[in-house]
PDB file of C-alpha atoms in Angstrom:
ATOM      1  CA  UNK M  28     -12.773  21.195 -52.506  1.00 55.00           C
ATOM      2  CA  UNK M  29     -10.823  18.088 -51.464  1.00 58.00           C
ATOM      3  CA  UNK M  30      -7.798  20.158 -50.461  1.00 59.00           C
ATOM      4  CA  UNK M  31      -9.999  22.198 -48.052  1.00 60.00           C
ATOM      5  CA  UNK M  32     -11.372  18.957 -46.419  1.00 60.00           C
ATOM      6  CA  UNK M  33      -7.856  17.483 -45.987  1.00 62.00           C
ATOM      7  CA  UNK M  34      -6.599  20.849 -44.558  1.00 61.00           C
ATOM      8  CA  UNK M  35      -9.539  20.891 -42.105  1.00 59.00           C
ATOM      9  CA  UNK M  36      -8.975  17.282 -41.052  1.00 63.00           C
ATOM     10  CA  UNK M  37      -5.264  17.931 -40.505  1.00 67.00           C
ATOM     11  CA  UNK M  38      -6.037  20.703 -37.935  1.00 68.00           C
ATOM     12  CA  UNK M  39      -8.917  18.824 -36.296  1.00 70.00           C
ATOM     13  CA  UNK M  40      -6.784  16.377 -34.313  1.00 70.00           C
ATOM     14  CA  UNK M  41      -4.341  18.925 -32.818  1.00 73.00           C
ATOM     15  CA  UNK M  42      -7.233  21.219 -31.999  1.00 73.00           C
ATOM     16  CA  UNK M  43      -9.120  18.401 -30.197  1.00 72.00           C
ATOM     17  CA  UNK M  44      -5.963  17.501 -28.231  1.00 75.00           C
ATOM     18  CA  UNK M  45      -5.575  21.136 -27.221  1.00 76.00           C
ATOM     19  CA  UNK M  46      -9.209  21.303 -26.003  1.00 75.00           C
ATOM     20  CA  UNK M  47      -8.724  18.106 -23.998  1.00 81.00           C
ATOM     21  CA  UNK M  48      -5.543  19.390 -22.369  1.00 83.00           C
ATOM     22  CA  UNK M  49      -7.274  22.650 -21.459  1.00 78.00           C
ATOM     23  CA  UNK M  50     -10.226  20.775 -19.995  1.00 77.00           C
ATOM     24  CA  UNK M  51      -7.921  18.570 -17.903  1.00 78.00           C
ATOM     25  CA  UNK M  52      -6.074  21.606 -16.637  1.00 77.00           C
ATOM     26  CA  UNK M  53      -9.379  23.270 -15.635  1.00 73.00           C
ATOM     27  CA  UNK M  54     -10.528  20.111 -13.830  1.00 72.00           C
ATOM     28  CA  UNK M  55      -7.194  19.845 -11.956  1.00 72.00           C
ATOM     29  CA  UNK M  56      -7.307  23.542 -10.982  1.00 76.00           C
ATOM     30  CA  UNK M  57     -10.854  23.166  -9.648  1.00 70.00           C
ATOM     31  CA  UNK M  58     -10.031  20.051  -7.601  1.00 67.00           C
ATOM     32  CA  UNK M  59      -6.730  21.330  -6.318  1.00 71.00           C
ATOM     33  CA  UNK M  60      -8.228  24.706  -5.453  1.00 68.00           C
ATOM     34  CA  UNK M  61     -10.964  23.230  -3.227  1.00 64.00           C
ATOM     35  CA  UNK M  62     -10.560  23.576   0.463  1.00 58.00           C
ATOM     36  CA  UNK M  63     -10.775  20.299   2.399  1.00 56.00           C
ATOM     37  CA  UNK M  64     -13.794  19.762   4.538  1.00 56.00           C
ATOM     38  CA  UNK M  65     -13.129  20.240   8.212  1.00 53.00           C
ATOM     39  CA  UNK M  66     -14.658  18.410  11.115  1.00 51.00           C
ATOM     40  CA  UNK M  67     -16.050  20.139  14.219  1.00 54.00           C
ATOM     41  CA  UNK M  68     -13.190  19.227  16.529  1.00 54.00           C
ATOM     42  CA  UNK M  69     -10.815  21.110  18.702  1.00 58.00           C
ATOM     43  CA  UNK M  70      -8.180  22.612  16.397  1.00 57.00           C
ATOM     44  CA  UNK M  71      -5.345  21.637  18.735  1.00 60.00           C
ATOM     45  CA  UNK M  72      -6.351  17.943  18.431  1.00 62.00           C
ATOM     46  CA  UNK M  73      -6.996  17.982  14.697  1.00 58.00           C
ATOM     47  CA  UNK M  74      -4.259  16.417  12.559  1.00 63.00           C
ATOM     48  CA  UNK M  75      -2.567  18.733  10.040  1.00 63.00           C
ATOM     49  CA  UNK M  76      -1.944  17.618   6.506  1.00 61.00           C
ATOM     50  CA  UNK M  77       1.170  18.660   4.697  1.00 67.00           C
ATOM     51  CA  UNK M  78       1.571  19.141   0.956  1.00 68.00           C
ATOM     52  CA  UNK M  79       2.028  15.963  -1.050  1.00 70.00           C
ATOM     53  CA  UNK M  80       5.424  15.235  -2.558  1.00 71.00           C
ATOM     54  CA  UNK M  81       5.957  13.877  -6.043  1.00 65.00           C
ATOM     55  CA  UNK M  82       3.009  15.691  -7.628  1.00 62.00           C
ATOM     56  CA  UNK M  83       3.213  16.565 -11.323  1.00 52.00           C
ATOM     57  CA  UNK M  84       2.543  20.039 -12.674  1.00 57.00           C
ATOM     58  CA  UNK M  85       0.487  19.656 -15.810  1.00 58.00           C
ATOM     59  CA  UNK M  86       2.102  22.209 -18.026  1.00 62.00           C
ATOM     60  CA  UNK M  87       2.634  20.087 -21.090  1.00 67.00           C
ATOM     61  CA  UNK M  88       1.074  16.879 -22.521  1.00 63.00           C
ATOM     62  CA  UNK M  89       4.264  14.921 -22.062  1.00 72.00           C
ATOM     63  CA  UNK M  90       4.312  15.481 -18.292  1.00 68.00           C
ATOM     64  CA  UNK M  91       0.685  14.385 -18.068  1.00 65.00           C
ATOM     65  CA  UNK M  92       1.335  11.272 -20.154  1.00 70.00           C
ATOM     66  CA  UNK M  93       4.376  10.390 -17.976  1.00 74.00           C
ATOM     67  CA  UNK M  94       2.233  10.680 -14.825  1.00 69.00           C
ATOM     68  CA  UNK M  95      -0.473   8.476 -16.394  1.00 68.00           C
ATOM     69  CA  UNK M  96       2.126   5.876 -17.429  1.00 72.00           C
ATOM     70  CA  UNK M  97       3.541   5.822 -13.885  1.00 72.00           C
ATOM     71  CA  UNK M  98       0.047   5.360 -12.504  1.00 66.00           C
ATOM     72  CA  UNK M  99      -0.582   2.421 -14.866  1.00 65.00           C
ATOM     73  CA  UNK M 100       2.773   0.854 -13.929  1.00 65.00           C
ATOM     74  CA  UNK M 101       1.910   1.083 -10.192  1.00 64.00           C
ATOM     75  CA  UNK M 102      -1.515  -0.459 -10.898  1.00 57.00           C
ATOM     76  CA  UNK M 103       0.084  -3.290 -12.888  1.00 60.00           C
ATOM     77  CA  UNK M 104       2.079  -4.230  -9.810  1.00 62.00           C
ATOM     78  CA  UNK M 105      -1.182  -5.029  -8.085  1.00 62.00           C
ATOM     79  CA  UNK M 106      -1.855  -4.999  -4.428  1.00 74.00           C
ATOM     80  CA  UNK M 107      -0.224  -7.030  -1.718  1.00 84.00           C
ATOM     81  CA  UNK M 108      -1.644 -10.558  -1.590  1.00 87.00           C
ATOM     82  CA  UNK M 109      -2.105 -11.883   1.926  1.00 90.00           C
ATOM     83  CA  UNK M 110      -1.771 -15.534   2.709  1.00 91.00           C
ATOM     84  CA  UNK M 111      -2.039 -16.715   6.344  1.00 94.00           C
ATOM     85  CA  UNK M 112      -4.098 -18.909   8.682  1.00 95.00           C
ATOM     86  CA  UNK M 113      -5.878 -16.874  11.321  1.00 95.00           C
ATOM     87  CA  UNK M 114      -5.089 -19.155  14.271  1.00 96.00           C
ATOM     88  CA  UNK M 115      -1.697 -20.183  15.597  1.00 97.00           C
ATOM     89  CA  UNK M 116      -1.355 -22.835  18.309  1.00 97.00           C
ATOM     90  CA  UNK M 117       1.229 -23.517  21.021  1.00 97.00           C
ATOM     91  CA  UNK M 118       1.764 -25.895  23.912  1.00 96.00           C
ATOM     92  CA  UNK M 119       4.429 -23.811  25.658  1.00 96.00           C
ATOM     93  CA  UNK M 120       3.384 -20.207  24.702  1.00 96.00           C
ATOM     94  CA  UNK M 121       6.655 -19.614  22.897  1.00 96.00           C
ATOM     95  CA  UNK M 122       6.732 -21.888  19.807  1.00 97.00           C
ATOM     96  CA  UNK M 123       3.627 -21.615  17.617  1.00 97.00           C
ATOM     97  CA  UNK M 124       2.408 -23.823  14.744  1.00 96.00           C
ATOM     98  CA  UNK M 125       1.099 -21.417  12.158  1.00 95.00           C
ATOM     99  CA  UNK M 126       0.892 -20.595   8.463  1.00 95.00           C
ATOM    100  CA  UNK M 127       2.108 -17.085   7.531  1.00 94.00           C
ATOM    101  CA  UNK M 128       3.299 -16.634   3.929  1.00 93.00           C
ATOM    102  CA  UNK M 129       4.548 -14.172   1.417  1.00 92.00           C
ATOM    103  CA  UNK M 130       2.125 -15.165  -1.332  1.00 91.00           C
ATOM    104  CA  UNK M 131       3.549 -16.319  -4.671  1.00 90.00           C
ATOM    105  CA  UNK M 132       1.442 -13.582  -6.295  1.00 87.00           C
ATOM    106  CA  UNK M 133       3.553 -10.879  -4.584  1.00 89.00           C
ATOM    107  CA  UNK M 134       6.526  -9.256  -6.375  1.00 87.00           C
ATOM    108  CA  UNK M 135       8.490  -8.133  -3.341  1.00 89.00           C
ATOM    109  CA  UNK M 136      10.293  -9.701  -0.394  1.00 91.00           C
ATOM    110  CA  UNK M 137       8.635  -9.048   2.958  1.00 92.00           C
ATOM    111  CA  UNK M 138       9.126  -9.443   6.646  1.00 94.00           C
ATOM    112  CA  UNK M 139       6.597 -10.215   9.356  1.00 95.00           C
ATOM    113  CA  UNK M 140       6.362  -8.230  12.592  1.00 96.00           C
ATOM    114  CA  UNK M 141       3.958  -9.368  15.369  1.00 96.00           C
ATOM    115  CA  UNK M 142       2.848  -7.257  18.304  1.00 96.00           C
ATOM    116  CA  UNK M 143       0.983  -8.302  21.425  1.00 95.00           C
ATOM    117  CA  UNK M 144      -0.774  -4.883  21.771  1.00 94.00           C
ATOM    118  CA  UNK M 145      -2.846  -2.685  19.544  1.00 93.00           C
ATOM    119  CA  UNK M 146      -0.556   0.302  20.164  1.00 94.00           C
ATOM    120  CA  UNK M 147       2.259  -1.750  18.514  1.00 94.00           C
ATOM    121  CA  UNK M 148       4.644  -1.203  21.370  1.00 94.00           C
ATOM    122  CA  UNK M 149       5.037  -4.799  22.554  1.00 95.00           C
ATOM    123  CA  UNK M 150       6.900  -6.563  19.718  1.00 95.00           C
ATOM    124  CA  UNK M 151       6.919 -10.316  20.228  1.00 96.00           C
ATOM    125  CA  UNK M 152       8.224 -11.472  16.885  1.00 96.00           C
ATOM    126  CA  UNK M 153      10.251 -10.045  13.964  1.00 95.00           C
ATOM    127  CA  UNK M 154      11.161 -12.271  11.025  1.00 94.00           C
ATOM    128  CA  UNK M 155      13.947 -11.958   8.494  1.00 93.00           C
ATOM    129  CA  UNK M 156      13.039 -11.387   4.833  1.00 93.00           C
ATOM    130  CA  UNK M 157      10.745 -13.870   3.183  1.00 93.00           C
ATOM    131  CA  UNK M 158      10.731 -14.351  -0.574  1.00 92.00           C
ATOM    132  CA  UNK M 159       7.467 -14.606  -2.545  1.00 92.00           C
ATOM    133  CA  UNK M 160       6.148 -18.188  -2.407  1.00 92.00           C
ATOM    134  CA  UNK M 161       7.735 -18.901   1.008  1.00 92.00           C
ATOM    135  CA  UNK M 162       5.955 -19.464   4.315  1.00 93.00           C
ATOM    136  CA  UNK M 163       6.457 -19.972   8.042  1.00 93.00           C
ATOM    137  CA  UNK M 164       4.923 -23.146   9.435  1.00 95.00           C
ATOM    138  CA  UNK M 165       6.358 -22.481  12.911  1.00 96.00           C
ATOM    139  CA  UNK M 166       7.617 -19.378  14.687  1.00 96.00           C
ATOM    140  CA  UNK M 167       9.235 -18.856  18.084  1.00 96.00           C
ATOM    141  CA  UNK M 168       8.286 -15.663  20.015  1.00 96.00           C
ATOM    142  CA  UNK M 169      10.733 -13.488  21.957  1.00 93.00           C
ATOM    143  CA  UNK M 170       8.687 -13.945  25.146  1.00 92.00           C
ATOM    144  CA  UNK M 171       6.193 -16.707  25.991  1.00 94.00           C
ATOM    145  CA  UNK M 172       2.504 -15.915  26.127  1.00 96.00           C
ATOM    146  CA  UNK M 173       0.331 -17.072  29.023  1.00 96.00           C
ATOM    147  CA  UNK M 174      -2.247 -19.885  28.447  1.00 97.00           C
ATOM    148  CA  UNK M 175      -5.390 -18.714  26.652  1.00 96.00           C
ATOM    149  CA  UNK M 176      -6.306 -16.964  23.410  1.00 97.00           C
ATOM    150  CA  UNK M 177      -4.348 -13.819  22.518  1.00 96.00           C
ATOM    151  CA  UNK M 178      -5.300 -11.374  19.741  1.00 97.00           C
ATOM    152  CA  UNK M 179      -2.057 -10.246  18.105  1.00 97.00           C
ATOM    153  CA  UNK M 180      -1.331  -7.637  15.493  1.00 97.00           C
ATOM    154  CA  UNK M 181       0.645  -8.806  12.453  1.00 96.00           C
ATOM    155  CA  UNK M 182       2.350  -6.421   9.998  1.00 95.00           C
ATOM    156  CA  UNK M 183       3.161  -7.787   6.537  1.00 95.00           C
ATOM    157  CA  UNK M 184       5.793  -5.347   5.260  1.00 93.00           C
ATOM    158  CA  UNK M 185       7.090  -5.488   1.650  1.00 92.00           C
ATOM    159  CA  UNK M 186      10.490  -3.972   0.829  1.00 91.00           C
ATOM    160  CA  UNK M 187      11.992  -2.605  -2.410  1.00 88.00           C
ATOM    161  CA  UNK M 188      15.001  -4.266  -4.077  1.00 88.00           C
ATOM    162  CA  UNK M 189      17.356  -2.151  -1.940  1.00 89.00           C
ATOM    163  CA  UNK M 190      15.962  -4.101   1.093  1.00 86.00           C
ATOM    164  CA  UNK M 191      15.615  -0.881   3.171  1.00 85.00           C
ATOM    165  CA  UNK M 192      12.767   1.032   1.489  1.00 87.00           C
ATOM    166  CA  UNK M 193       9.254  -0.023   2.441  1.00 88.00           C
ATOM    167  CA  UNK M 194       7.144  -0.741  -0.626  1.00 87.00           C
ATOM    168  CA  UNK M 195       3.878  -1.515   1.164  1.00 86.00           C
ATOM    169  CA  UNK M 196       2.464  -2.641   4.461  1.00 91.00           C
ATOM    170  CA  UNK M 197      -0.762  -4.312   5.647  1.00 92.00           C
ATOM    171  CA  UNK M 198      -1.819  -4.950   9.237  1.00 94.00           C
ATOM    172  CA  UNK M 199      -4.024  -7.888  10.256  1.00 95.00           C
ATOM    173  CA  UNK M 200      -5.003  -9.590  13.455  1.00 96.00           C
ATOM    174  CA  UNK M 201      -4.473 -13.207  14.379  1.00 96.00           C
ATOM    175  CA  UNK M 202      -5.419 -15.346  17.374  1.00 97.00           C
ATOM    176  CA  UNK M 203      -2.460 -17.025  19.090  1.00 97.00           C
ATOM    177  CA  UNK M 204      -3.827 -19.872  21.197  1.00 97.00           C
ATOM    178  CA  UNK M 205      -1.758 -21.306  24.071  1.00 97.00           C
ATOM    179  CA  UNK M 206      -3.028 -24.614  25.488  1.00 95.00           C
ATOM    180  CA  UNK M 207      -4.102 -24.517  29.107  1.00 87.00           C
TER     181      UNK M 207
END
């Protein structure tokens, strides 16, 4: 009688794992097989989505575990911490007192890119790389701004260790104030 119980217990774990894998595969097939919802817009104006790169085909439990491990590793990196003071002040419109930092909580070097327009076509400042825990207290723009308050668009861009691959980017707005 005990031999039968041990034999049944020995097959229970692999059988449960098999059922879980089959259920995960069914869920993935259902979600990947769904058609995306479309908006009522002119088809010529609607953006087209391409197929994602780097997806994992779940054909064995090791591939699924590897994908889960990679997801946990990315989550452990955390998000990009932002550290800056919203206002920057200047007497001459070119040199600004400010506080823009690569927060000590970040794991990657970053550079700062500032634009005078929302379309991001009028670049007024581009920094070199900034290590985590370092900050700008003063920056000098390429071109002077007129007196008044200017809403600028600031891109915090993290780079990988190769210093060419973008790891992450966040856009914020700041007010650059030039004394009248």
